[in-house]
Tab-separated table of C-alpha atoms in Angstrom:
chain	number	residue	atom	x	y	z
A	1	UNK	CA	0.000	0.000	0.000
A	2	UNK	CA	1.376	3.423	-0.902
A	3	UNK	CA	1.094	6.484	1.280
A	4	UNK	CA	1.501	10.130	0.333
A	5	UNK	CA	4.476	11.440	2.314
A	6	UNK	CA	4.815	14.954	0.955
A	7	UNK	CA	2.422	17.816	0.393
A	8	UNK	CA	2.778	21.177	-1.300
A	9	UNK	CA	1.036	24.015	-3.061
A	10	UNK	CA	3.396	24.318	-6.026
A	11	UNK	CA	2.278	23.629	-9.575
A	12	UNK	CA	4.135	20.614	-10.976
A	13	UNK	CA	6.723	21.506	-13.608
A	14	UNK	CA	5.628	21.120	-17.196
A	15	UNK	CA	1.857	20.715	-16.779
A	16	UNK	CA	-0.284	22.271	-19.540
A	17	UNK	CA	-1.948	25.351	-18.101
A	18	UNK	CA	0.292	25.351	-15.023
A	19	UNK	CA	1.765	28.611	-13.780
A	20	UNK	CA	5.498	28.624	-14.595
A	21	UNK	CA	6.729	30.639	-11.605
A	22	UNK	CA	5.668	33.345	-9.179
A	23	UNK	CA	6.410	36.177	-11.632
A	24	UNK	CA	3.655	38.833	-11.648
A	25	UNK	CA	0.659	37.586	-13.582
A	26	UNK	CA	-2.870	38.708	-14.454
A	27	UNK	CA	-5.680	36.138	-14.411
A	28	UNK	CA	-9.362	36.577	-15.270
A	29	UNK	CA	-12.344	34.257	-14.801
A	30	UNK	CA	-14.383	33.324	-17.856
A	31	UNK	CA	-17.091	30.799	-18.725
A	32	UNK	CA	-16.394	28.050	-21.260
A	33	UNK	CA	-18.588	28.468	-24.333
A	34	UNK	CA	-17.315	25.275	-25.974
A	35	UNK	CA	-18.959	21.844	-25.714
A	36	UNK	CA	-17.870	19.467	-22.951
A	37	UNK	CA	-14.281	18.293	-23.455
A	38	UNK	CA	-13.350	20.692	-26.300
A	39	UNK	CA	-11.510	23.270	-24.169
A	40	UNK	CA	-8.232	22.020	-22.635
A	41	UNK	CA	-5.757	23.406	-20.153
A	42	UNK	CA	-2.840	25.257	-21.727
A	43	UNK	CA	-4.598	26.398	-24.915
A	44	UNK	CA	-5.112	29.947	-26.121
A	45	UNK	CA	-8.641	31.332	-26.284
A	46	UNK	CA	-10.584	34.289	-27.689
A	47	UNK	CA	-13.795	36.007	-26.514
A	48	UNK	CA	-17.059	34.106	-26.891
A	49	UNK	CA	-20.475	35.556	-27.682
A	50	UNK	CA	-20.362	37.661	-24.487
A	51	UNK	CA	-16.901	39.303	-24.520
A	52	UNK	CA	-15.547	39.735	-21.015
A	53	UNK	CA	-17.751	36.911	-19.766
A	54	UNK	CA	-17.094	33.793	-21.815
A	55	UNK	CA	-14.395	32.366	-24.073
A	56	UNK	CA	-14.027	29.903	-26.923
A	57	UNK	CA	-11.343	28.316	-29.058
A	58	UNK	CA	-9.890	30.565	-31.779
A	59	UNK	CA	-11.190	30.275	-35.349
A	60	UNK	CA	-9.610	31.057	-38.714
A	61	UNK	CA	-11.089	34.582	-38.596
A	62	UNK	CA	-9.746	35.341	-35.084
A	63	UNK	CA	-7.265	38.195	-34.665
A	64	UNK	CA	-4.322	38.675	-32.316
A	65	UNK	CA	-6.182	41.590	-30.700
A	66	UNK	CA	-8.880	39.111	-29.626
A	67	UNK	CA	-6.448	36.850	-27.739
A	68	UNK	CA	-7.838	36.533	-24.189
A	69	UNK	CA	-5.089	34.372	-22.737
A	70	UNK	CA	-4.216	30.791	-21.781
A	71	UNK	CA	-6.560	28.427	-19.906
A	72	UNK	CA	-5.025	27.681	-16.504
A	73	UNK	CA	-5.102	24.361	-14.717
A	74	UNK	CA	-6.353	25.209	-11.229
A	75	UNK	CA	-6.283	21.552	-10.109
A	76	UNK	CA	-9.916	21.873	-9.075
A	77	UNK	CA	-11.449	19.547	-11.693
A	78	UNK	CA	-12.229	15.899	-11.007
A	79	UNK	CA	-11.444	13.058	-13.349
A	80	UNK	CA	-14.226	10.850	-14.598
A	81	UNK	CA	-14.282	7.105	-13.859
A	82	UNK	CA	-11.983	6.496	-16.861
A	83	UNK	CA	-9.355	8.939	-15.564
A	84	UNK	CA	-10.173	11.621	-18.131
A	85	UNK	CA	-10.418	15.281	-17.237
A	86	UNK	CA	-12.974	17.453	-19.027
A	87	UNK	CA	-13.738	21.144	-18.879
A	88	UNK	CA	-17.512	21.289	-19.157
A	89	UNK	CA	-19.638	23.721	-21.130
A	90	UNK	CA	-20.386	26.884	-19.127
A	91	UNK	CA	-17.844	25.899	-16.460
A	92	UNK	CA	-15.823	28.761	-15.000
A	93	UNK	CA	-12.105	28.705	-15.875
A	94	UNK	CA	-9.138	30.943	-15.146
A	95	UNK	CA	-7.443	32.667	-18.096
A	96	UNK	CA	-3.900	34.064	-17.790
A	97	UNK	CA	-3.573	37.289	-19.772
A	98	UNK	CA	-0.094	38.276	-18.630
A	99	UNK	CA	2.608	36.211	-16.950
A	100	UNK	CA	4.482	32.935	-17.352
A	101	UNK	CA	2.578	29.736	-18.083
A	102	UNK	CA	3.073	26.260	-19.579
A	103	UNK	CA	1.249	26.044	-22.933
A	104	UNK	CA	0.288	23.174	-25.222
A	105	UNK	CA	2.424	22.955	-28.341
A	106	UNK	CA	1.487	22.052	-31.880
A	107	UNK	CA	2.631	18.585	-32.960
A	108	UNK	CA	6.401	18.298	-33.501
A	109	UNK	CA	6.995	21.871	-32.308
A	110	UNK	CA	10.440	22.518	-30.776
A	111	UNK	CA	10.659	26.130	-29.531
A	112	UNK	CA	13.735	27.559	-27.882
A	113	UNK	CA	14.308	30.452	-25.505
A	114	UNK	CA	13.352	33.789	-27.074
A	115	UNK	CA	11.283	32.423	-29.981
A	116	UNK	CA	8.105	34.278	-30.967
A	117	UNK	CA	4.783	32.901	-29.727
A	118	UNK	CA	2.107	32.085	-32.327
A	119	UNK	CA	-1.446	30.896	-31.598
A	120	UNK	CA	-2.774	28.423	-34.162
A	121	UNK	CA	-6.310	29.137	-35.360
A	122	UNK	CA	-7.028	26.175	-37.617
A	123	UNK	CA	-6.280	22.497	-38.141
A	124	UNK	CA	-5.801	19.718	-35.601
A	125	UNK	CA	-3.683	21.960	-33.367
A	126	UNK	CA	-6.157	24.851	-33.035
A	127	UNK	CA	-5.563	26.685	-29.753
A	128	UNK	CA	-2.041	25.288	-29.428
A	129	UNK	CA	1.120	27.356	-29.732
A	130	UNK	CA	3.944	27.373	-32.252
A	131	UNK	CA	6.892	29.474	-33.411
A	132	UNK	CA	5.319	30.121	-36.838
A	133	UNK	CA	1.887	30.413	-38.464
A	134	UNK	CA	-1.399	31.511	-36.948
A	135	UNK	CA	-1.461	34.732	-34.926
A	136	UNK	CA	1.609	36.388	-33.408
A	137	UNK	CA	0.905	36.832	-29.694
A	138	UNK	CA	2.775	39.386	-27.555
A	139	UNK	CA	5.213	37.197	-25.689
A	140	UNK	CA	8.116	34.811	-26.085
A	141	UNK	CA	9.044	31.238	-25.335
A	142	UNK	CA	11.191	31.081	-22.196
A	143	UNK	CA	12.175	27.436	-22.413
A	144	UNK	CA	12.181	24.373	-24.606
A	145	UNK	CA	9.530	21.727	-25.231
A	146	UNK	CA	8.894	18.968	-22.717
A	147	UNK	CA	6.236	16.309	-23.392
A	148	UNK	CA	4.189	18.587	-25.660
A	149	UNK	CA	4.308	21.705	-23.482
A	150	UNK	CA	6.684	24.662	-23.147
A	151	UNK	CA	6.841	27.753	-20.948
A	152	UNK	CA	5.935	31.143	-22.402
A	153	UNK	CA	5.917	34.656	-21.045
A	154	UNK	CA	2.796	36.553	-22.094
A	155	UNK	CA	3.256	40.327	-22.247
A	156	UNK	CA	-0.472	41.075	-22.298
A	157	UNK	CA	-2.571	43.272	-24.545
A	158	UNK	CA	-3.577	46.640	-23.136
A	159	UNK	CA	-3.877	49.084	-26.033
A	160	UNK	CA	-6.236	49.269	-29.025
A	161	UNK	CA	-5.217	47.454	-32.204
A	162	UNK	CA	-2.444	48.989	-34.288
A	163	UNK	CA	-2.547	49.269	-38.046
A	164	UNK	CA	0.923	47.841	-38.686
A	165	UNK	CA	-0.199	44.198	-38.630
A	166	UNK	CA	2.232	43.243	-35.858
A	167	UNK	CA	1.796	42.860	-32.149
A	168	UNK	CA	4.155	44.502	-29.692
A	169	UNK	CA	4.345	44.277	-25.911
A	170	UNK	CA	1.644	46.506	-24.485
A	171	UNK	CA	-0.052	46.846	-27.886
A	172	UNK	CA	-2.142	44.638	-30.064
A	173	UNK	CA	-2.912	43.919	-33.659
A	174	UNK	CA	-3.177	41.171	-36.193
A	175	UNK	CA	-0.512	39.089	-37.844
A	176	UNK	CA	-2.000	36.132	-39.655
């Protein structure tokens, strides 16, 4: 019989949607507009039908200015009897807008420190992050891939969209 011998409040290293470190971060609460099991921890999301209240997965017509943040794993969801974890429709989730977080990567992605962060808006990897394609998000990769996740630093979006087509820290815009 096994017994738990240690306890702690730290997020395990390399968990999709886990907070990377205690660096200053901004987190908002939103409701999941997607069907049960579609939304996953560590993916990027955009506003749903009620901006500021709910979120959904990005679509091909999403813009970088719409990026809400990354879905955080708060370790407050229960697994089903098969050991699967689902975020349910209309369930409240935490979204990191600014800070350091572990994100899900697109298949075969191998970022390195300092690489640009791109949110994929179509295909099998929608909502996942990459170093190319999709939307350029204000931030950078701050580590390499580990089991399909990597740490990123999100700079946040505070200003109205620019007309240059690029996104800069503290600004926003579209780069598709």
